[in-house]
Tab-separated table of C-alpha atoms in Angstrom:
chain	number	residue	atom	x	y	z
Q	1	MET	CA	-6.711	95.650	82.366
Q	2	ALA	CA	-4.056	98.317	82.816
Q	3	THR	CA	-2.233	99.844	79.871
Q	4	GLN	CA	0.604	102.272	80.478
Q	5	ALA	CA	2.388	104.692	78.192
Q	6	LEU	CA	5.135	107.270	78.701
Q	7	TYR	CA	4.963	109.882	75.970
Q	8	ASN	CA	7.977	111.312	74.194
Q	9	LEU	CA	8.082	113.694	71.251
Q	10	ALA	CA	9.733	112.354	68.114
Q	11	VAL	CA	9.986	113.364	64.481
Q	12	GLU	CA	9.488	110.580	61.958
Q	13	ASP	CA	10.251	110.592	58.232
Q	14	HIS	CA	7.192	109.171	56.470
Q	15	SER	CA	7.292	108.659	52.731
Q	16	ILE	CA	3.566	108.421	52.087
Q	17	ASP	CA	0.774	110.978	51.947
Q	18	HIS	CA	-0.976	111.724	55.242
Q	19	SER	CA	-3.844	113.692	53.763
Q	20	ASN	CA	-6.444	111.143	54.891
Q	21	ARG	CA	-5.437	110.268	58.431
Q	22	VAL	CA	-7.222	107.578	60.402
Q	23	GLY	CA	-8.279	107.838	64.041
Q	24	LEU	CA	-11.061	108.833	66.386
Q	25	LEU	CA	-9.993	112.487	66.354
Q	26	LYS	CA	-10.213	112.476	62.543
Q	27	ASP	CA	-13.535	110.602	62.580
Q	28	ARG	CA	-12.103	107.977	60.238
Q	29	THR	CA	-11.447	104.324	61.020
Q	30	GLY	CA	-11.632	101.025	59.144
Q	31	ILE	CA	-9.203	101.882	56.317
Q	32	PRO	CA	-7.393	98.678	55.275
Q	33	LEU	CA	-3.818	98.185	54.148
Q	34	PHE	CA	-3.158	95.220	51.846
Q	35	LEU	CA	0.418	93.987	51.478
Q	36	LEU	CA	0.913	92.620	47.939
Q	37	PHE	CA	3.853	90.838	46.327
Q	38	LEU	CA	4.057	91.342	42.567
Q	39	SER	CA	6.343	89.610	40.085
Q	40	GLU	CA	6.099	92.457	37.561
Q	41	THR	CA	7.182	95.368	39.737
Q	42	GLU	CA	10.800	96.302	40.351
Q	43	GLU	CA	10.293	98.713	43.229
Q	44	THR	CA	8.073	99.200	46.259
Q	45	LEU	CA	4.802	100.924	45.395
Q	46	PHE	CA	2.432	102.723	47.766
Q	47	LEU	CA	-0.990	102.977	46.134
Q	48	GLU	CA	-4.453	104.190	47.103
Q	49	PHE	CA	-7.755	103.015	45.594
Q	50	HIS	CA	-11.348	104.210	45.765
Q	51	SER	CA	-13.052	102.041	43.130
Q	52	ALA	CA	-13.035	98.604	41.536
Q	53	GLU	CA	-12.384	100.190	38.142
Q	54	ASP	CA	-8.959	101.443	39.221
Q	55	VAL	CA	-7.997	98.002	40.517
Q	56	ARG	CA	-9.441	96.194	37.506
Q	57	THR	CA	-7.009	98.030	35.244
Q	58	HIS	CA	-4.096	96.513	37.173
Q	59	ARG	CA	-5.673	93.043	37.084
Q	60	LEU	CA	-6.287	93.126	33.342
Q	61	GLN	CA	-2.700	94.239	32.730
Q	62	ALA	CA	-1.230	91.467	34.896
Q	63	LYS	CA	0.888	88.981	32.932
Q	64	THR	CA	1.426	86.357	35.622
Q	65	ALA	CA	-0.950	84.274	37.730
Q	66	VAL	CA	0.662	85.627	40.911
Q	67	ASP	CA	-0.074	89.223	39.994
Q	68	GLU	CA	-3.549	88.535	38.633
Q	69	HIS	CA	-4.573	86.789	41.860
Q	70	ALA	CA	-3.127	89.622	43.952
Q	71	TRP	CA	-5.183	92.245	42.133
Q	72	THR	CA	-8.263	90.006	42.194
Q	73	CYS	CA	-8.035	89.977	45.999
Q	74	VAL	CA	-7.976	93.777	46.037
Q	75	GLU	CA	-10.846	93.991	43.563
Q	76	ALA	CA	-12.916	91.732	45.821
Q	77	PHE	CA	-12.771	94.427	48.499
Q	78	PHE	CA	-14.704	96.799	46.239
Q	79	GLU	CA	-17.042	94.045	45.058
Q	80	ALA	CA	-17.948	93.719	48.756
Q	81	LYS	CA	-18.852	97.440	48.803
Q	82	GLY	CA	-15.622	98.716	50.321
Q	83	ARG	CA	-14.840	102.361	49.480
Q	84	HIS	CA	-11.241	103.135	50.394
Q	85	LEU	CA	-8.153	100.925	50.531
Q	86	ARG	CA	-4.373	101.338	50.493
Q	87	VAL	CA	-1.841	98.935	49.019
Q	88	ALA	CA	1.857	98.439	49.663
Q	89	ALA	CA	3.236	96.350	46.772
Q	90	PHE	CA	6.697	94.779	46.777
Q	91	PRO	CA	8.806	93.051	44.095
Q	92	PHE	CA	8.444	89.281	44.208
Q	93	ASN	CA	10.475	86.599	42.443
Q	94	PRO	CA	8.467	83.328	42.121
Q	95	GLU	CA	11.721	81.404	41.572
Q	96	LYS	CA	13.051	82.335	45.015
Q	97	LYS	CA	11.780	81.338	48.459
Q	98	ALA	CA	8.649	83.315	49.259
Q	99	LEU	CA	8.974	83.608	53.041
Q	100	PRO	CA	12.101	85.823	53.178
Q	101	GLN	CA	10.675	88.065	50.461
Q	102	MET	CA	7.401	88.502	52.337
Q	103	MET	CA	9.149	89.087	55.651
Q	104	GLY	CA	11.098	91.857	53.939
Q	105	SER	CA	13.878	93.873	55.493
Q	106	ALA	CA	14.140	96.845	57.829
Q	107	GLY	CA	15.914	100.087	57.083
Q	108	SER	CA	14.935	103.674	56.471
Q	109	SER	CA	11.322	104.334	55.575
Q	110	ARG	CA	12.235	104.449	51.896
Q	111	LEU	CA	14.136	101.157	51.929
Q	112	ALA	CA	11.986	99.022	54.248
Q	113	THR	CA	10.042	96.170	52.639
Q	114	GLY	CA	7.483	93.540	53.664
Q	115	ILE	CA	6.182	93.687	57.201
Q	116	HIS	CA	8.752	96.331	58.116
Q	117	VAL	CA	6.776	99.115	56.381
Q	118	LEU	CA	3.854	98.967	58.804
Q	119	ASN	CA	5.011	101.858	60.989
Q	120	GLN	CA	4.668	104.111	57.933
Q	121	PHE	CA	0.922	103.425	57.731
Q	122	THR	CA	-0.284	103.847	61.315
Q	123	GLU	CA	-1.695	107.313	60.575
Q	124	ASN	CA	-3.850	106.371	57.601
Q	125	THR	CA	-4.790	102.686	57.952
Q	126	ASP	CA	-5.877	100.500	60.873
Q	127	ILE	CA	-6.853	97.158	59.284
Q	128	LEU	CA	-4.161	94.891	57.833
Q	129	ALA	CA	-4.363	91.935	55.430
Q	130	VAL	CA	-1.893	89.873	53.402
Q	131	PRO	CA	-4.284	88.028	51.061
Q	132	GLN	CA	-1.512	86.199	49.161
Q	133	ALA	CA	-0.061	84.562	52.283
Q	134	PRO	CA	-2.009	81.270	51.962
Q	135	SER	CA	-1.175	81.016	48.233
Q	136	LEU	CA	2.540	81.866	48.309
Q	137	LEU	CA	3.460	80.064	51.554
Q	138	ASN	CA	3.147	76.459	52.685
Q	139	GLN	CA	1.461	75.838	56.046
Q	140	LYS	CA	4.694	75.861	58.070
Q	141	GLU	CA	5.859	79.077	56.399
Q	142	HIS	CA	2.390	80.539	56.849
Q	143	ALA	CA	2.594	80.082	60.634
Q	144	LEU	CA	6.117	81.543	60.768
Q	145	PHE	CA	5.083	84.546	58.704
Q	146	TYR	CA	2.141	85.441	60.923
Q	147	LYS	CA	4.201	84.917	64.069
Q	148	ALA	CA	6.641	87.547	62.787
Q	149	LEU	CA	3.791	89.799	61.639
Q	150	PHE	CA	2.117	89.611	65.060
Q	151	SER	CA	5.400	90.618	66.674
Q	152	GLN	CA	5.479	93.735	64.490
Q	153	THR	CA	1.867	94.707	65.117
Q	154	GLN	CA	2.157	94.093	68.857
Q	155	GLN	CA	4.886	96.733	69.041
Q	156	LEU	CA	2.790	99.222	67.080
Q	157	GLU	CA	-0.411	98.601	69.077
Q	158	HIS	CA	-2.531	99.861	66.208
Q	159	PHE	CA	-3.635	97.296	63.604
Q	160	LEU	CA	-6.262	94.592	63.502
Q	161	VAL	CA	-4.738	91.805	61.381
Q	162	LEU	CA	-7.117	89.732	59.246
Q	163	VAL	CA	-5.540	86.287	58.901
Q	164	ASP	CA	-6.322	84.345	55.727
Q	165	LEU	CA	-6.048	80.560	55.932
Q	166	TRP	CA	-5.330	78.211	53.039
Q	167	LYS	CA	-8.184	77.485	50.624
Q	168	ASP	CA	-8.787	73.868	51.623
Q	169	PHE	CA	-8.925	74.576	55.371
Q	170	GLN	CA	-11.671	72.602	57.103
Q	171	ALA	CA	-13.655	73.443	60.233
Q	172	GLU	CA	-12.441	70.250	61.911
Q	173	SER	CA	-8.892	71.663	61.925
Q	174	VAL	CA	-9.618	74.774	64.026
Q	175	GLY	CA	-7.935	73.199	67.041
Q	176	GLU	CA	-4.630	73.129	65.140
Q	177	LEU	CA	-4.415	76.937	64.956
Q	178	LYS	CA	-3.105	77.482	68.486
Q	179	GLY	CA	0.089	79.025	67.119
Q	180	TYR	CA	-1.890	81.957	65.700
Q	181	ALA	CA	-2.232	83.770	69.017
Q	182	SER	CA	-2.485	87.545	69.032
Q	183	ASP	CA	-4.568	90.177	70.781
Q	184	ASP	CA	-4.708	92.106	67.525
Q	185	ALA	CA	-5.646	89.453	64.963
Q	186	ALA	CA	-8.805	87.730	63.788
Q	187	ILE	CA	-9.318	84.678	61.580
Q	188	TYR	CA	-12.212	84.248	59.171
Q	189	PHE	CA	-12.922	81.363	56.805
Q	190	PRO	CA	-13.796	79.896	54.302
Q	191	TRP	CA	-12.583	81.499	51.078
Q	192	VAL	CA	-15.174	83.186	48.871
Q	193	LEU	CA	-16.078	82.983	45.205
Q	194	MET	CA	-16.012	86.163	43.078
Q	195	GLY	CA	-17.221	85.256	39.611
Q	196	GLU	CA	-14.939	82.371	38.655
Q	197	ALA	CA	-12.112	83.427	40.987
Q	198	ASN	CA	-11.465	82.075	44.469
Q	199	VAL	CA	-10.191	84.664	46.962
Q	200	PRO	CA	-9.481	84.596	50.706
Q	201	PRO	CA	-12.130	86.267	52.870
Q	202	SER	CA	-10.048	89.193	54.200
Q	203	ALA	CA	-11.283	91.480	51.398
Q	204	LEU	CA	-14.927	90.807	52.290
Q	205	VAL	CA	-14.244	91.167	56.026
Q	206	ALA	CA	-12.288	94.417	55.588
Q	207	ALA	CA	-15.080	95.910	53.470
Q	208	SER	CA	-17.690	94.887	56.045
Q	209	ILE	CA	-15.700	96.432	58.913
Q	210	GLN	CA	-15.261	99.652	56.949
Q	211	GLN	CA	-18.981	99.904	56.213
Q	212	ASN	CA	-19.814	99.119	59.831
Q	213	ASP	CA	-17.400	101.768	61.145
Q	214	GLN	CA	-18.975	104.392	58.907
Q	215	LYS	CA	-22.534	103.468	59.819
Q	216	PHE	CA	-22.340	102.468	63.489
Q	217	GLY	CA	-18.822	103.192	64.763
Q	218	ILE	CA	-15.715	101.290	65.786
Q	219	GLN	CA	-17.353	100.105	69.013
Q	220	GLN	CA	-19.609	97.786	66.995
Q	221	THR	CA	-18.531	94.691	65.078
Q	222	PRO	CA	-20.258	93.681	61.813
Q	223	ALA	CA	-21.363	90.287	63.080
Q	224	ASN	CA	-24.816	88.896	62.261
Q	225	GLN	CA	-25.554	91.773	59.884
Q	226	PRO	CA	-26.547	91.015	56.276
Q	227	ILE	CA	-23.847	91.808	53.714
Q	228	ASP	CA	-24.900	93.176	50.351
Q	229	SER	CA	-22.419	91.359	48.113
Q	230	ARG	CA	-22.310	88.882	45.258
Q	231	LEU	CA	-19.403	87.051	46.877
Q	232	GLU	CA	-20.249	83.536	47.997
Q	233	PRO	CA	-18.487	81.284	50.552
Q	234	LEU	CA	-16.840	78.227	49.023
Q	235	LEU	CA	-17.985	75.983	51.881
Q	236	ALA	CA	-21.433	75.631	53.420
Q	237	LEU	CA	-20.818	74.830	57.071
Q	238	SER	CA	-23.178	72.864	59.282
Q	239	PRO	CA	-24.392	74.412	62.574
Q	240	ALA	CA	-22.036	72.028	64.410
Q	241	GLN	CA	-19.060	73.167	62.324
Q	242	VAL	CA	-19.904	76.826	62.923
Q	243	ALA	CA	-20.151	76.186	66.666
Q	244	LEU	CA	-16.820	74.348	66.637
Q	245	ALA	CA	-15.095	77.198	64.809
Q	246	LEU	CA	-16.439	79.814	67.220
Q	247	GLU	CA	-15.386	77.691	70.194
Q	248	TYR	CA	-11.775	78.002	68.983
Q	249	HIS	CA	-12.116	81.743	68.261
Q	250	VAL	CA	-12.291	81.294	64.493
Q	251	ASN	CA	-14.973	83.378	62.765
Q	252	VAL	CA	-16.878	82.298	59.672
Q	253	VAL	CA	-18.333	83.739	56.494
Q	254	GLN	CA	-21.631	82.045	55.672
Q	255	ARG	CA	-24.964	82.507	53.964
Q	256	PHE	CA	-27.661	81.795	56.532
Q	257	PRO	CA	-31.376	81.180	55.949
Q	258	LYS	CA	-33.396	84.407	56.310
Q	259	ARG	CA	-30.246	86.422	57.211
Q	260	GLY	CA	-28.362	86.090	53.948
Q	261	LEU	CA	-24.579	86.485	53.717
Q	262	CYS	CA	-23.102	87.314	57.142
Q	263	LEU	CA	-19.932	87.374	59.170
Q	264	TRP	CA	-20.534	85.103	62.132
Q	265	GLY	CA	-18.406	85.593	65.215
Q	266	ALA	CA	-16.320	88.548	66.370
Q	267	ASN	CA	-13.388	86.938	68.125
Q	268	THR	CA	-9.749	87.959	68.120
Q	269	ARG	CA	-7.006	85.385	68.615
Q	270	SER	CA	-6.466	86.529	72.208
Q	271	SER	CA	-6.836	84.418	75.340
Q	272	ASP	CA	-7.553	87.591	77.328
Q	273	LYS	CA	-11.281	88.072	77.819
Q	274	GLU	CA	-10.952	91.857	77.626
Q	275	LYS	CA	-9.104	91.689	74.307
Q	276	GLY	CA	-10.977	88.728	72.871
Q	277	PHE	CA	-13.720	90.722	71.191
Q	278	ILE	CA	-12.822	92.589	68.000
Q	279	ALA	CA	-14.846	95.721	68.753
Q	280	THR	CA	-13.475	96.103	72.283
Q	281	ARG	CA	-9.880	95.598	71.169
Q	282	ARG	CA	-10.149	98.009	68.237
Q	283	THR	CA	-11.847	100.629	70.398
Q	284	LEU	CA	-9.155	100.361	73.060
Q	285	LEU	CA	-6.369	100.769	70.498
Q	286	ALA	CA	-8.117	103.758	68.920
Q	287	VAL	CA	-8.723	105.398	72.304
Q	288	ARG	CA	-5.062	104.943	73.253
Q	289	GLN	CA	-4.024	106.679	70.055
Q	290	ALA	CA	-6.518	109.502	70.586
Q	291	LEU	CA	-5.363	110.097	74.171
Q	292	HIS	CA	-1.771	110.131	72.972
Q	293	GLU	CA	-2.594	112.794	70.399
Q	294	LEU	CA	-4.556	114.827	72.946
Q	295	CYS	CA	-1.793	114.768	75.554
Q	296	GLU	CA	1.258	115.024	73.303
Q	297	PRO	CA	0.994	118.824	72.716
Q	298	PHE	CA	1.211	119.367	76.498
Q	299	VAL	CA	4.556	117.574	76.845
Q	300	LEU	CA	6.661	120.651	76.120
Q	301	GLU	CA	4.637	122.950	78.376
Q	302	PRO	CA	5.708	123.703	81.964
Q	303	THR	CA	4.009	121.363	84.391
Q	304	SER	CA	1.627	123.283	86.640
Q	305	THR	CA	-1.816	123.105	88.186
Q	306	ASP	CA	-3.120	125.120	85.227
Q	307	LEU	CA	-1.787	122.440	82.890
Q	308	THR	CA	-3.624	119.706	84.795
Q	309	ARG	CA	-6.870	121.659	84.440
Q	310	ARG	CA	-6.393	122.137	80.686
Q	311	ILE	CA	-5.610	118.440	80.184
Q	312	ASP	CA	-8.706	117.466	82.148
Q	313	VAL	CA	-10.887	119.798	80.043
Q	314	SER	CA	-9.464	118.324	76.823
Q	315	LEU	CA	-10.130	114.777	78.019
Q	316	HIS	CA	-13.727	115.487	79.043
Q	317	SER	CA	-14.403	117.240	75.744
Q	318	PHE	CA	-13.124	114.142	73.924
Q	319	PHE	CA	-15.181	111.769	76.090
Q	320	GLN	CA	-18.382	113.727	75.579
Q	321	SER	CA	-17.913	114.136	71.817
Q	322	HIS	CA	-17.406	110.366	71.456
Q	323	SER	CA	-20.213	109.271	73.757
Q	324	ARG	CA	-21.300	106.443	71.473
Q	325	LEU	CA	-18.038	104.608	72.223
Q	326	TRP	CA	-18.867	104.062	75.873
Q	327	ASP	CA	-21.162	101.527	77.515
Q	328	PRO	CA	-24.660	103.097	77.469
Q	329	ASN	CA	-25.658	101.038	80.525
Q	330	ALA	CA	-22.808	102.296	82.720
Q	331	LYS	CA	-23.623	104.902	85.382
Q	332	SER	CA	-20.189	106.518	84.918
Q	333	PRO	CA	-18.970	105.529	81.440
Q	334	PHE	CA	-15.816	107.644	81.711
Q	335	PHE	CA	-13.733	109.237	84.446
Q	336	SER	CA	-10.357	110.996	84.499
Q	337	HIS	CA	-8.088	112.198	87.265
Q	338	VAL	CA	-5.199	114.548	86.443
Q	339	GLU	CA	-2.674	115.122	89.206
Q	340	LEU	CA	0.594	117.073	89.483
Q	341	LYS	CA	3.323	115.246	91.413
Q	342	GLN	CA	6.783	116.479	92.336
Q	343	GLU	CA	9.835	114.583	93.577
Q	344	GLY	CA	12.836	116.809	94.052
Q	345	ASP	CA	13.263	118.943	90.952
Q	346	ALA	CA	11.271	116.589	88.745
Q	347	ARG	CA	7.572	117.202	88.201
Q	348	GLU	CA	5.135	114.869	86.501
Q	349	VAL	CA	1.529	115.082	85.478
Q	350	HIS	CA	-0.241	111.775	86.081
Q	351	VAL	CA	-3.400	111.124	84.088
Q	352	GLN	CA	-5.643	108.248	85.160
Q	353	VAL	CA	-8.516	107.401	82.828
Q	354	ASN	CA	-11.255	104.853	83.507
Q	355	LEU	CA	-13.534	103.900	80.633
Q	356	SER	CA	-16.531	101.598	80.398
Q	357	LEU	CA	-16.582	99.996	76.949
Q	358	PRO	CA	-19.478	97.989	75.506
Q	359	TYR	CA	-18.998	94.233	75.909
Q	360	ALA	CA	-16.011	94.693	78.259
Q	361	ILE	CA	-16.200	92.733	81.506
Q	362	ASP	CA	-14.593	95.471	83.622
Q	363	LYS	CA	-13.708	99.108	83.175
Q	364	VAL	CA	-10.606	99.677	81.122
Q	365	SER	CA	-7.885	101.622	82.901
Q	366	LEU	CA	-5.339	103.736	81.007
Q	367	SER	CA	-2.412	105.352	82.839
Q	368	LEU	CA	-0.505	108.222	81.226
Q	369	GLU	CA	2.512	110.204	82.444
Q	370	LEU	CA	3.735	113.574	81.186
Q	371	SER	CA	7.114	114.532	82.579
Q	372	ASP	CA	9.357	117.604	82.406
Q	373	GLY	CA	12.087	116.034	84.529
C-alpha cells in the first residue's frame, strides 16, 4: 500500500483552542468530536467536556426532546468511563428538513456549519460521531448524509467515523449496508440502554477507544476486552447473528458469558485488507500526520546532504520512541531512506519510509517529497 504526500506550508485560521492537541507527537489520541444539532441554540457552539456532571447540566436544562436526547448521547460517553470529549453544536429547526441542516454549509472557519467544520478539529480530535443521525434522518437520508461525511473525512485523512444505525436495525440486514463504504469508518450495533434512555452505541465505542489508547496505544483495538460500564445492549444477539454481522464488517456491542460487556469485531468499512482493521488504519493515519509534522519544518531550509542527514536522524528518533507501534515480530519494523535528487535547478529531498504494523499483511510504504524548486 503506497501513500504519497507533497508537503506545502500554509497558514490556517482556526477558531478553536489548540491547547490540547492530538497526535503521536503529543502522546494523545482517541479524543472524540460529537456533532450535535440543537433546537435551542441560535449559533454554532464549540464546547469541551471532562465529566458527566458538566453534560448533565445541559441535559437537565433542555426543553425539547431533540436537545435532551442529544445531551443524553454525550452523557453516555462519560457513563462509559470516557474522560475527554469535544462537541460542535449547531442550530437546528425541527420544522425544516433535517438533512440540509446536518450537511451544513462551507465558508470561513467562523461561518462553516455541519460537516464542513471538520478541518477545524484535526489538531485536537481524531474520532468522529454524529449520534443524532439515526434519530433525525430517515434511512435514505441517513445513507446520503454518511456518503457526504465520508467524502469530507477522506479528504482530511484523519478521522475514524463511528456510524450509528437506526434503533430497530437487525443483524439480518447487515448485507444492505453496502453503501456505507469507507476506509475511515466503522459500524457498531445495537443501541444501548442508559437508565431509561436508549442511545446509539457510538458514545460507548468512543469511550472504549479512548481508554484503550491511553492504556495500550493506538495500535491496539478494544475488541474482546471487558468494558466497565452500566450501559446494556438493547439486543442480545445469537452466535450466528454475531458471525453474520462480522462477515459483513459490522461490529457488535454485546454482553458475553464470562467476558461481560465487550466490543466484538474491529472492522472498518473498507474493502482493502490493509485498511480493513481499525487499529491498522488509525495507526497509519496517525503516522502520516506525525511524519508530516516532522518533515514540515525542513521545507523552508536549503536542500543539501546535511538536510538529508538531519531528516533521517529525526525519523529514526521518532521510530525508536514509538517502538510499541510497530510489529514486534518483524526483523526490521521500520526503515527510512532519505535521498537528495537534482534535475536542472530544482532539487528535491525524497523520503521513503517502510513500516511494519501489527496485523498488516505487508509493510506499509509512505513516500514523501520536500522540494525547493
